[in-house]
C-alpha cells in the first residue's frame, strides 16, 4: 500500500537563489537547474525522517535503514526511462551536484552509463517540471520505500501574510510505502522539503 502527499512551495526565494548562482556556474561551463536544490532538500529531509531512506526486501522479509544517501534521478531518454544514481549526495555541494547531474544525463542519453551508476539507490526524485508538467503521481521504485516528485513552477495567487498575492509556485509530491511509514512521516518529509526550498539559504550552506 502506498500513501501520497501533495504540497505547494512559494518558489520566490528559490528562483532568486538559483539566479544568483547561474552566472557563476555558467562561467565554469556548468548548467545549474533546480534539481541540485531538490536533491539537497530531500537529503536533509531524509536525515530528519530516516524511515523514508530505507529498502525493503520482501523475499527475505527484511527492512534496511540506509545511513548513506544515494539519490536516483528519473531521466527520460530515447530508449525509455533511466534512473542514474548520485551516490553519497549528502557529501556533495550544489556545484558538485550540478556537475554530476549534467554528466549523468549525458551518459544516460548516449547509453554510456556505467552499471554501477544505476545501482544502490536509496531514494528517487522525478522532476515532472523538466517536461513542463504541472504535477504527476510518482511511483516508488522497489526495493526503495519512497520517492519525491516536483512539478513546473508557475505563477499562482496564494495568501501572503493574509493577503492574496501572485507568487511562483512549485508543486511537490511524495509517496511512501505505508508498511514502513505513516502519514506523519510523509507529512514531516514533505513539509521539511517545502520549508527548505522556501528558505534556500539553509541549503546554500552546501554550495
Short mmCIF file of C-alpha atoms in Angstrom, two decimals:
data_model
loop_
_atom_site.label_atom_id
_atom_site.label_comp_id
_atom_site.label_asym_id
_atom_site.label_seq_id
_atom_site.Cartn_x
_atom_site.Cartn_y
_atom_site.Cartn_z
CA UNK A 1 0.00 0.00 0.00
CA UNK A 2 1.18 3.50 -0.90
CA UNK A 3 0.35 6.83 0.69
CA UNK A 4 0.86 10.12 -1.13
CA UNK A 5 1.07 13.75 -0.03
CA UNK A 6 0.96 16.86 -2.24
CA UNK A 7 2.12 20.30 -1.23
CA UNK A 8 2.92 23.68 -2.80
CA UNK A 9 6.01 25.76 -2.24
CA UNK A 10 6.40 29.51 -2.71
CA UNK A 11 9.42 29.42 -5.01
CA UNK A 12 10.25 33.14 -4.86
CA UNK A 13 13.48 32.74 -2.87
CA UNK A 14 14.40 29.50 -4.65
CA UNK A 15 14.33 31.28 -8.01
CA UNK A 16 16.41 34.11 -6.59
CA UNK A 17 18.96 31.67 -5.15
CA UNK A 18 19.35 29.86 -8.45
CA UNK A 19 19.57 33.12 -10.41
CA UNK A 20 22.29 34.38 -8.06
CA UNK A 21 24.44 31.33 -8.87
CA UNK A 22 23.65 30.69 -12.56
CA UNK A 23 26.17 33.14 -13.98
CA UNK A 24 28.93 31.95 -11.63
CA UNK A 25 28.30 28.33 -12.58
CA UNK A 26 27.99 29.14 -16.30
CA UNK A 27 31.41 30.80 -16.20
CA UNK A 28 32.74 27.36 -15.29
CA UNK A 29 30.62 25.74 -18.03
CA UNK A 30 28.22 24.18 -15.54
CA UNK A 31 24.47 24.36 -16.16
CA UNK A 32 22.52 24.98 -12.96
CA UNK A 33 18.94 23.72 -12.78
CA UNK A 34 16.69 23.44 -9.74
CA UNK A 35 17.50 19.74 -9.38
CA UNK A 36 20.57 20.18 -7.12
CA UNK A 37 18.37 22.18 -4.74
CA UNK A 38 15.73 19.45 -4.82
CA UNK A 39 18.35 16.81 -4.06
CA UNK A 40 19.81 18.75 -1.13
CA UNK A 41 16.37 19.46 0.30
CA UNK A 42 15.39 15.79 0.03
CA UNK A 43 18.63 14.62 1.64
CA UNK A 44 18.16 16.97 4.60
CA UNK A 45 14.54 15.80 4.93
CA UNK A 46 15.63 12.14 4.78
CA UNK A 47 18.07 12.82 7.59
CA UNK A 48 15.11 14.09 9.60
CA UNK A 49 12.87 11.15 8.61
CA UNK A 50 15.29 8.19 8.23
CA UNK A 51 12.48 5.68 7.71
CA UNK A 52 11.99 7.21 4.24
CA UNK A 53 15.60 6.32 3.33
CA UNK A 54 15.23 2.56 3.52
CA UNK A 55 14.99 -0.52 1.32
CA UNK A 56 12.53 -3.37 1.74
CA UNK A 57 13.42 -6.94 0.74
CA UNK A 58 10.12 -8.81 0.52
CA UNK A 59 11.78 -12.14 -0.28
CA UNK A 60 13.83 -12.04 2.90
CA UNK A 61 11.27 -10.06 4.89
CA UNK A 62 13.97 -7.53 5.81
CA UNK A 63 13.97 -3.77 6.18
CA UNK A 64 17.32 -1.99 5.92
CA UNK A 65 17.59 1.61 7.04
CA UNK A 66 20.34 3.25 4.99
CA UNK A 67 22.85 5.61 6.53
CA UNK A 68 24.08 6.82 3.16
CA UNK A 69 22.04 8.90 0.75
CA UNK A 70 22.10 7.69 -2.85
CA UNK A 71 19.59 9.68 -4.86
CA UNK A 72 18.20 8.30 -8.11
CA UNK A 73 17.22 10.82 -10.79
CA UNK A 74 14.50 9.73 -13.21
CA UNK A 75 15.84 10.65 -16.68
CA UNK A 76 13.94 10.39 -19.96
CA UNK A 77 15.93 9.09 -22.93
CA UNK A 78 15.06 7.91 -26.44
CA UNK A 79 15.38 4.37 -25.12
CA UNK A 80 12.99 4.97 -22.24
CA UNK A 81 13.27 6.00 -18.62
CA UNK A 82 16.66 5.55 -16.92
CA UNK A 83 17.41 6.28 -13.26
CA UNK A 84 21.10 7.13 -12.71
CA UNK A 85 22.13 7.41 -9.08
CA UNK A 86 24.04 10.19 -7.33
CA UNK A 87 25.95 8.36 -4.62
CA UNK A 88 26.58 10.00 -1.23
CA UNK A 89 24.62 13.09 -2.20
CA UNK A 90 24.83 14.37 1.38
CA UNK A 91 28.57 14.86 0.95
CA UNK A 92 28.30 16.95 -2.23
CA UNK A 93 27.82 20.67 -2.73
CA UNK A 94 25.28 22.32 -5.04
CA UNK A 95 28.14 22.86 -7.50
CA UNK A 96 29.27 19.22 -7.29
CA UNK A 97 25.69 18.03 -7.79
CA UNK A 98 25.18 20.29 -10.80
CA UNK A 99 28.28 18.87 -12.48
CA UNK A 100 27.34 15.28 -11.73
CA UNK A 101 23.72 15.69 -12.83
CA UNK A 102 24.83 17.08 -16.19
CA UNK A 103 27.33 14.24 -16.63
CA UNK A 104 24.80 11.55 -15.70
CA UNK A 105 22.18 13.00 -18.04
CA UNK A 106 24.62 12.97 -20.96
CA UNK A 107 25.80 9.44 -20.20
CA UNK A 108 22.18 8.28 -19.93
CA UNK A 109 21.15 9.79 -23.25
CA UNK A 110 24.21 8.39 -25.02
CA UNK A 111 23.64 4.98 -23.40
CA UNK A 112 27.14 5.00 -21.91
CA UNK A 113 26.12 4.99 -18.26
CA UNK A 114 28.24 2.54 -16.20
CA UNK A 115 26.21 -0.15 -14.46
CA UNK A 116 27.43 0.94 -11.03
CA UNK A 117 25.70 4.31 -11.57
CA UNK A 118 22.35 2.53 -11.81
CA UNK A 119 22.51 0.66 -8.51
CA UNK A 120 22.41 1.16 -4.74
CA UNK A 121 19.77 3.90 -4.82
CA UNK A 122 18.03 4.68 -1.54
CA UNK A 123 15.55 7.35 -2.70
CA UNK A 124 14.42 8.62 -6.11
CA UNK A 125 13.46 12.05 -7.43
CA UNK A 126 11.33 12.58 -10.50
CA UNK A 127 11.22 16.11 -11.91
CA UNK A 128 7.93 16.49 -13.77
CA UNK A 129 8.68 20.15 -14.27
CA UNK A 130 11.56 19.44 -16.62
CA UNK A 131 8.93 18.23 -19.13
CA UNK A 132 6.64 21.18 -18.47
CA UNK A 133 4.24 19.05 -16.45
CA UNK A 134 2.48 20.72 -13.56
CA UNK A 135 2.15 17.60 -11.44
CA UNK A 136 2.15 13.81 -11.52
CA UNK A 137 1.98 10.86 -9.19
CA UNK A 138 5.46 9.40 -8.55
CA UNK A 139 5.72 5.62 -8.40
CA UNK A 140 8.02 4.04 -5.82
CA UNK A 141 10.92 2.03 -7.22
CA UNK A 142 11.33 -1.19 -5.19
CA UNK A 143 13.24 -2.04 -3.09
CA UNK A 144 13.18 1.67 -2.16
CA UNK A 145 10.27 2.77 0.04
CA UNK A 146 9.80 6.40 -1.02
CA UNK A 147 10.00 8.81 -3.95
CA UNK A 148 9.68 12.56 -4.43
CA UNK A 149 8.25 14.47 -7.39
CA UNK A 150 8.49 18.12 -8.43
CA UNK A 151 6.28 19.92 -10.95
CA UNK A 152 6.83 23.01 -13.08
CA UNK A 153 6.95 26.42 -11.40
CA UNK A 154 4.07 28.70 -12.40
CA UNK A 155 2.57 31.91 -11.10
CA UNK A 156 -0.46 31.47 -8.85
CA UNK A 157 -2.44 33.57 -6.44
CA UNK A 158 -1.65 32.47 -2.89
CA UNK A 159 -2.10 34.04 0.55
CA UNK A 160 0.92 36.05 1.72
CA UNK A 161 0.61 37.50 5.22
CA UNK A 162 -3.14 37.16 4.96
CA UNK A 163 -3.44 38.92 1.60
CA UNK A 164 -3.75 37.44 -1.92
CA UNK A 165 -0.57 37.78 -3.95
CA UNK A 166 0.86 36.40 -7.18
CA UNK A 167 3.84 34.16 -6.48
CA UNK A 168 5.79 31.48 -8.40
CA UNK A 169 4.55 28.17 -7.01
CA UNK A 170 6.37 24.83 -7.10
CA UNK A 171 4.19 21.71 -6.67
CA UNK A 172 5.78 18.98 -4.54
CA UNK A 173 4.62 15.40 -4.18
CA UNK A 174 5.99 12.40 -2.29
CA UNK A 175 4.89 8.80 -1.96
CA UNK A 176 5.94 6.13 0.51
CA UNK A 177 5.25 2.51 1.41
CA UNK A 178 2.61 2.52 4.14
CA UNK A 179 4.11 -0.63 5.64
CA UNK A 180 7.07 1.43 6.84
CA UNK A 181 5.75 4.97 7.10
CA UNK A 182 2.51 6.60 8.12
CA UNK A 183 1.01 9.98 7.32
CA UNK A 184 3.04 11.78 9.97
CA UNK A 185 6.34 10.53 8.50
CA UNK A 186 5.28 11.54 5.00
CA UNK A 187 3.91 14.94 6.06
CA UNK A 188 7.09 15.71 8.01
CA UNK A 189 9.22 14.84 4.99
CA UNK A 190 7.20 16.95 2.54
CA UNK A 191 6.90 19.85 4.99
CA UNK A 192 10.67 19.80 5.57
CA UNK A 193 11.41 19.83 1.83
CA UNK A 194 8.95 22.68 1.36
CA UNK A 195 10.42 24.74 4.19
CA UNK A 196 13.96 24.28 2.88
CA UNK A 197 13.06 25.27 -0.67
CA UNK A 198 11.13 28.30 0.53
CA UNK A 199 14.18 29.41 2.54
CA UNK A 200 17.07 28.00 0.48
CA UNK A 201 19.77 29.86 2.40
CA UNK A 202 19.81 26.75 4.60
CA UNK A 203 20.69 24.73 1.52
CA UNK A 204 23.18 27.24 0.18
CA UNK A 205 25.46 26.45 3.10
CA UNK A 206 26.30 23.45 0.94
CA UNK A 207 27.15 25.42 -2.25
#
